[in-house]
PDB file of C-alpha atoms in Angstrom:
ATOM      1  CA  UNK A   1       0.000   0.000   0.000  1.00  0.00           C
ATOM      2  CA  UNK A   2       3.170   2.576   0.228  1.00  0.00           C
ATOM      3  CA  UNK A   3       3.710   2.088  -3.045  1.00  0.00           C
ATOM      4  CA  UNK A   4       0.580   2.833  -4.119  1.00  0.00           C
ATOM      5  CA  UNK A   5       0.290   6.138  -2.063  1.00  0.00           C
ATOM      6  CA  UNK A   6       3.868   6.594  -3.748  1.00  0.00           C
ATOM      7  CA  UNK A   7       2.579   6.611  -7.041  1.00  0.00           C
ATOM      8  CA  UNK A   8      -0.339   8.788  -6.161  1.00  0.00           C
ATOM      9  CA  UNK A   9       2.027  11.420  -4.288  1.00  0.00           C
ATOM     10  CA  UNK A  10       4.371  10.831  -7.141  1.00  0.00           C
ATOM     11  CA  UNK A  11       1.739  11.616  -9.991  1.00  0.00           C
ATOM     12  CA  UNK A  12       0.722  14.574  -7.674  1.00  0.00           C
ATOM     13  CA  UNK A  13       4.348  16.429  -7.709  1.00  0.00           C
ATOM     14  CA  UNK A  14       4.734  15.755 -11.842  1.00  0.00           C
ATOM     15  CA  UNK A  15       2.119  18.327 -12.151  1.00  0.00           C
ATOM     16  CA  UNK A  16       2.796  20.499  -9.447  1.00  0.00           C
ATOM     17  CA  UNK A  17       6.160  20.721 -11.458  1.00  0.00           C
ATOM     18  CA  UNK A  18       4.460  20.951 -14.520  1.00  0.00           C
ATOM     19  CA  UNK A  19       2.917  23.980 -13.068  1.00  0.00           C
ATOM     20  CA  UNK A  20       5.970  25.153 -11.656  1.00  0.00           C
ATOM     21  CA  UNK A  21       7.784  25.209 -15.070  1.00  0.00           C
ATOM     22  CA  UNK A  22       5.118  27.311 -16.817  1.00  0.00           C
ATOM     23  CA  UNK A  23       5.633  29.822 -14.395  1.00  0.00           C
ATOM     24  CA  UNK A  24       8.998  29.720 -14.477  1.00  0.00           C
ATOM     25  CA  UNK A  25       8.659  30.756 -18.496  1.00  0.00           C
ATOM     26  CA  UNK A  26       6.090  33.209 -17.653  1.00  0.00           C
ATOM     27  CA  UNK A  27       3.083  30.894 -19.361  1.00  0.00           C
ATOM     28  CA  UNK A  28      -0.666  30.962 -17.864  1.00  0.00           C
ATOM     29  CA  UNK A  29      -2.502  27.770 -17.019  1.00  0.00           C
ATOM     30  CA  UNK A  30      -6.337  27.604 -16.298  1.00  0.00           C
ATOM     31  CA  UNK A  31      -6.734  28.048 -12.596  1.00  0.00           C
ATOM     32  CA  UNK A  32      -8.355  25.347 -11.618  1.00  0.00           C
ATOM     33  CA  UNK A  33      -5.330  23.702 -12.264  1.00  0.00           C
ATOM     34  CA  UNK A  34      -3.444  24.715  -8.470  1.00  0.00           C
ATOM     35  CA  UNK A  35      -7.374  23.757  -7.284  1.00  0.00           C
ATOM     36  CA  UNK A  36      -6.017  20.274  -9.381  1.00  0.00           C
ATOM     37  CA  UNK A  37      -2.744  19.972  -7.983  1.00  0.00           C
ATOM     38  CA  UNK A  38      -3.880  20.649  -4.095  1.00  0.00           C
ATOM     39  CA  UNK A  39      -7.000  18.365  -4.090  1.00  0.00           C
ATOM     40  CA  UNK A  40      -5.207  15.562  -5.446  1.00  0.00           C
ATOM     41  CA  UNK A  41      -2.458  15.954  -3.062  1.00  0.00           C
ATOM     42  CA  UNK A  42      -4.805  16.427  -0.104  1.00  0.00           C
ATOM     43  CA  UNK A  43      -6.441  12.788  -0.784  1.00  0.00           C
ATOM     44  CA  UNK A  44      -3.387  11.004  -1.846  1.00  0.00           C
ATOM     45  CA  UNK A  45      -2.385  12.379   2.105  1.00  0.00           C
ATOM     46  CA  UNK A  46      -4.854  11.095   3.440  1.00  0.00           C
ATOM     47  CA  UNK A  47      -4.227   7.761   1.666  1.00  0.00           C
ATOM     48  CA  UNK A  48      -1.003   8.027   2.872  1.00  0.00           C
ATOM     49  CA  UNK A  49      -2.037   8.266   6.139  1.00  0.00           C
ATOM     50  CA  UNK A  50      -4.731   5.062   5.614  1.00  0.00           C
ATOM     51  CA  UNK A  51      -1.674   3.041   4.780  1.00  0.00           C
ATOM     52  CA  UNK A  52      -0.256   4.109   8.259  1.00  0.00           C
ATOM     53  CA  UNK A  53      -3.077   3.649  10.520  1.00  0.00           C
ATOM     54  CA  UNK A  54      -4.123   0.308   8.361  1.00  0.00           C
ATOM     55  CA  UNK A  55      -0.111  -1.084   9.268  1.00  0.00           C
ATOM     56  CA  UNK A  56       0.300  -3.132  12.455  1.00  0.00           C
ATOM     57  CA  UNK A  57       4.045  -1.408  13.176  1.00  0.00           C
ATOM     58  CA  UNK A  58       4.475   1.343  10.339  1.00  0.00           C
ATOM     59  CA  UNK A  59       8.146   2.497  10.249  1.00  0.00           C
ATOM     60  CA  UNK A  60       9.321   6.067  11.707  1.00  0.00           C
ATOM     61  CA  UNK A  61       9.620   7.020   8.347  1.00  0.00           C
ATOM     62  CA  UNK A  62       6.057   6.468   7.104  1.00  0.00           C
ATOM     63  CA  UNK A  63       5.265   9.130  10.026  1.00  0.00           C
ATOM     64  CA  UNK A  64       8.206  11.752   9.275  1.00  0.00           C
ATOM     65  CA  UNK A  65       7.054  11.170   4.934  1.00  0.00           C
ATOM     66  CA  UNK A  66       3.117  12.085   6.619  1.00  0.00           C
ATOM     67  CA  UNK A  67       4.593  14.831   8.279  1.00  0.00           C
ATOM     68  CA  UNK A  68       6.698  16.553   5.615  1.00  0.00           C
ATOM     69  CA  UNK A  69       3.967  15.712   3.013  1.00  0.00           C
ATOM     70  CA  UNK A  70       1.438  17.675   5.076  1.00  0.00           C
ATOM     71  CA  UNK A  71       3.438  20.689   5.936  1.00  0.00           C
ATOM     72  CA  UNK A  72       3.827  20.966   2.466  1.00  0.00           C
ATOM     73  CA  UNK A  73      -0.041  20.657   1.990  1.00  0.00           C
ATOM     74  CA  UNK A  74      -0.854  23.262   5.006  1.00  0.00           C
ATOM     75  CA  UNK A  75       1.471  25.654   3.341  1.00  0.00           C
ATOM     76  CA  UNK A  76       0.534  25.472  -0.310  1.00  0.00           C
ATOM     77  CA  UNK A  77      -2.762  25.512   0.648  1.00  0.00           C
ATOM     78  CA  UNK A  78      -2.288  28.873   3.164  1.00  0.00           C
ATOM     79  CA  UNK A  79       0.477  30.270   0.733  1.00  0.00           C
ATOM     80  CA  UNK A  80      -1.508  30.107  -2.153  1.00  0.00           C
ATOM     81  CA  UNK A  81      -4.626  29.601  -1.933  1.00  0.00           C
ATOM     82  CA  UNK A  82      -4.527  32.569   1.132  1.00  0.00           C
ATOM     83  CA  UNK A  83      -1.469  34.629   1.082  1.00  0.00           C
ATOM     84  CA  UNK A  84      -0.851  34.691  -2.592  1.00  0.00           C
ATOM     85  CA  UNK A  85      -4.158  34.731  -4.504  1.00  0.00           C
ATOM     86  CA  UNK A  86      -2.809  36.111  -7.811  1.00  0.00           C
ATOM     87  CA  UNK A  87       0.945  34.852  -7.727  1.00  0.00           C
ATOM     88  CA  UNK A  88       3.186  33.579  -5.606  1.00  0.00           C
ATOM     89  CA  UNK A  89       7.177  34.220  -5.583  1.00  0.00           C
ATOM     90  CA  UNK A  90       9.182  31.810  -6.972  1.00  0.00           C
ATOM     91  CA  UNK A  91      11.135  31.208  -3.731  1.00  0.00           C
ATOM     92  CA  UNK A  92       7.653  29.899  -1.847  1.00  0.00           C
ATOM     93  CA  UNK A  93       6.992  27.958  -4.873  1.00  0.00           C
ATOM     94  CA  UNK A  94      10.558  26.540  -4.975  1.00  0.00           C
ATOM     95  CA  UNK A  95      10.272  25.468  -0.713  1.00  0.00           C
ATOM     96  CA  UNK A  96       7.146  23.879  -1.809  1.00  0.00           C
ATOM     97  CA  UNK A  97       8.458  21.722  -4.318  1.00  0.00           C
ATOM     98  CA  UNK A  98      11.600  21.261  -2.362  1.00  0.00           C
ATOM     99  CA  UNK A  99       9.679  19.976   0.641  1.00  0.00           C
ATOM    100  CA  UNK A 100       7.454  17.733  -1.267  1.00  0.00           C
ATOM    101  CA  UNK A 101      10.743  16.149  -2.473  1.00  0.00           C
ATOM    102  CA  UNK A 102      12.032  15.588   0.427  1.00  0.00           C
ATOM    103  CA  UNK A 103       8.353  13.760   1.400  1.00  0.00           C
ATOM    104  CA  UNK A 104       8.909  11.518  -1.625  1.00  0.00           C
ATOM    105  CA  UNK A 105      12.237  10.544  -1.506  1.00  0.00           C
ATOM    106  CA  UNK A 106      11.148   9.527   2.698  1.00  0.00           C
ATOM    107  CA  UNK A 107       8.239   7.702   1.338  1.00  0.00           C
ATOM    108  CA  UNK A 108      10.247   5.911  -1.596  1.00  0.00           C
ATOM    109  CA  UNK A 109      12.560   4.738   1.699  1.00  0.00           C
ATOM    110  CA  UNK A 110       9.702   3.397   2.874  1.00  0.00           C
ATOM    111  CA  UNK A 111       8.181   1.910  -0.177  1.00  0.00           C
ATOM    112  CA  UNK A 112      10.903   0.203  -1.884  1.00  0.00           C
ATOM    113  CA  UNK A 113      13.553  -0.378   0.771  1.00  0.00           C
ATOM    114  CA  UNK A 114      12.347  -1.306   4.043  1.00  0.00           C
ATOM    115  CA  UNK A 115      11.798  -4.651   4.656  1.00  0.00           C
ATOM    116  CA  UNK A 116       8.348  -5.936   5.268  1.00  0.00           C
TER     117      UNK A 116
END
């Protein structure tokens, strides 16, 4: 099941980079995209956490990837959804990204690499 929460977190950060790279070259997307990108991410979370409370001893790092991957949720959803209505700077957008890395690469630890 932590692979399959991989995959969905996994699917959810190719198009939050997607996103990320059009602004990066200064090209519009349909808003409801970010709407998209945060929805997805706020199920495939709670999937994630499913996994954990469905696992008779989940690891530490199943807890620190749920962690990390909801900070990142909390503050793309208060930076911009909240802060930054109409654009955010590319440095909170950057720390987003950068921190739903670091969720993914804890969660492919997890997912591939502990033993069962």
């Amino acid at each position: 099941m932590y692979i399959l929460a991989f995959i969905l977190l996994s699917a959810v950060a190719a198009f939050g980079t997607g996103m990320g790279v059009a602004l990066a070259r200064h090209h519009s997307f349909p808003s409801f995209f970010g709407a998209a990108h945060g929805g997805f991410a706020a199920a495939s979370v709670l999937s994630l956490l499913v996994t954990i409370l469905r696992d008779a001893a989940p690891p530490p790092q199943a807890w620190w990837a749920l962690g990390v991957f909801g900070a990142a949720l909390a503050g793309g959803l208060t930076l911009f959804r909240l802060i930054f209505r109409r654009g955010a700077p590319t440095f909170y957008v950057v720390a987003h990204g950068a921190l739903g890395s670091i969720g993914l690469v804890l969660l492919a630890n997890v997912a591939f690499f502990q033993q069962p």
